[in-house]
Amino acid sequence: MLYILISILAGVSIVIARIINSNLAKIIGILQGTFINYIIGLLFSLIFLLLSSEFLRIPSIKFESIPLWAYLGGLLGVLVVVLSSYITPKISAFYLTLLIFIGQLFSGIIIDYFTLNGLSIGKVIGGFLVLLGLTYNLLIDKKHEMQASSEQPIVSSTKSMDS
């Protein structure tokens, strides 16, 4: 149960961080906002590391033994912040979260396929059901938007020819 709660809190923090990063990007720019995000992240990472017992084990790490691809997490993290900061103001937080979830879901299925040498049909079907549900919801919302805009009275800004 604790792991489920922590996972939910991680999800909440991602949505909140995305909105905060987007607001910062509006004020100072996307790339500058991403840079500040990572500088503050580095500062807090160092603080957490200093407060943990893991700090004492850093000298024993053989960095050359770590595969090069393992260092790409930082690059992908920057890409996530840049893309999220760009797209967050353009669509609702609900749809953004669902779309990112779908991307994560199918990426996870693909990674599982290549690393575990197997494909779970249940996961693929579940992913497509989520995608269908999102598409259906988007179509309904679009229909409601069109109905709402057609019900608003049209106000003419031209003057009458009688005057």
GROMACS .gro file of N, CA, C and O in nm, residues 58-67 71:
model
   44
   58ILE      N    1   3.034   0.752  -0.300
   58ILE     CA    2   3.066   0.809  -0.431
   58ILE      C    3   3.209   0.775  -0.476
   58ILE      O    4   3.229   0.737  -0.590
   59PRO      N    5   3.310   0.783  -0.390
   59PRO     CA    6   3.446   0.751  -0.437
   59PRO      C    7   3.461   0.607  -0.486
   59PRO      O    8   3.549   0.579  -0.566
   60SER      N    9   3.375   0.517  -0.441
   60SER     CA   10   3.388   0.376  -0.482
   60SER      C   11   3.323   0.348  -0.618
   60SER      O   12   3.339   0.239  -0.670
   61ILE      N   13   3.255   0.446  -0.676
   61ILE     CA   14   3.188   0.425  -0.805
   61ILE      C   15   3.291   0.435  -0.917
   61ILE      O   16   3.371   0.529  -0.922
   62LYS      N   17   3.291   0.338  -1.004
   62LYS     CA   18   3.378   0.339  -1.121
   62LYS      C   19   3.294   0.388  -1.240
   62LYS      O   20   3.223   0.310  -1.303
   63PHE      N   21   3.302   0.519  -1.268
   63PHE     CA   22   3.217   0.581  -1.369
   63PHE      C   23   3.240   0.523  -1.509
   63PHE      O   24   3.150   0.517  -1.590
   64GLU      N   25   3.364   0.477  -1.536
   64GLU     CA   26   3.391   0.421  -1.668
   64GLU      C   27   3.325   0.285  -1.687
   64GLU      O   28   3.308   0.238  -1.800
   65SER      N   29   3.284   0.221  -1.578
   65SER     CA   30   3.216   0.091  -1.589
   65SER      C   31   3.066   0.107  -1.618
   65SER      O   32   2.999   0.010  -1.650
   66ILE      N   33   3.016   0.229  -1.607
   66ILE     CA   34   2.874   0.255  -1.636
   66ILE      C   35   2.859   0.272  -1.787
   66ILE      O   36   2.932   0.349  -1.848
   67PRO      N   37   2.764   0.200  -1.848
   67PRO     CA   38   2.747   0.214  -1.993
   67PRO      C   39   2.708   0.356  -2.032
   67PRO      O   40   2.637   0.424  -1.959
   71TYR      N   41   2.387   0.743  -1.910
   71TYR     CA   42   2.398   0.886  -1.882
   71TYR      C   43   2.295   0.969  -1.960
   71TYR      O   44   2.291   1.090  -1.945
   0.00000   0.00000   0.00000
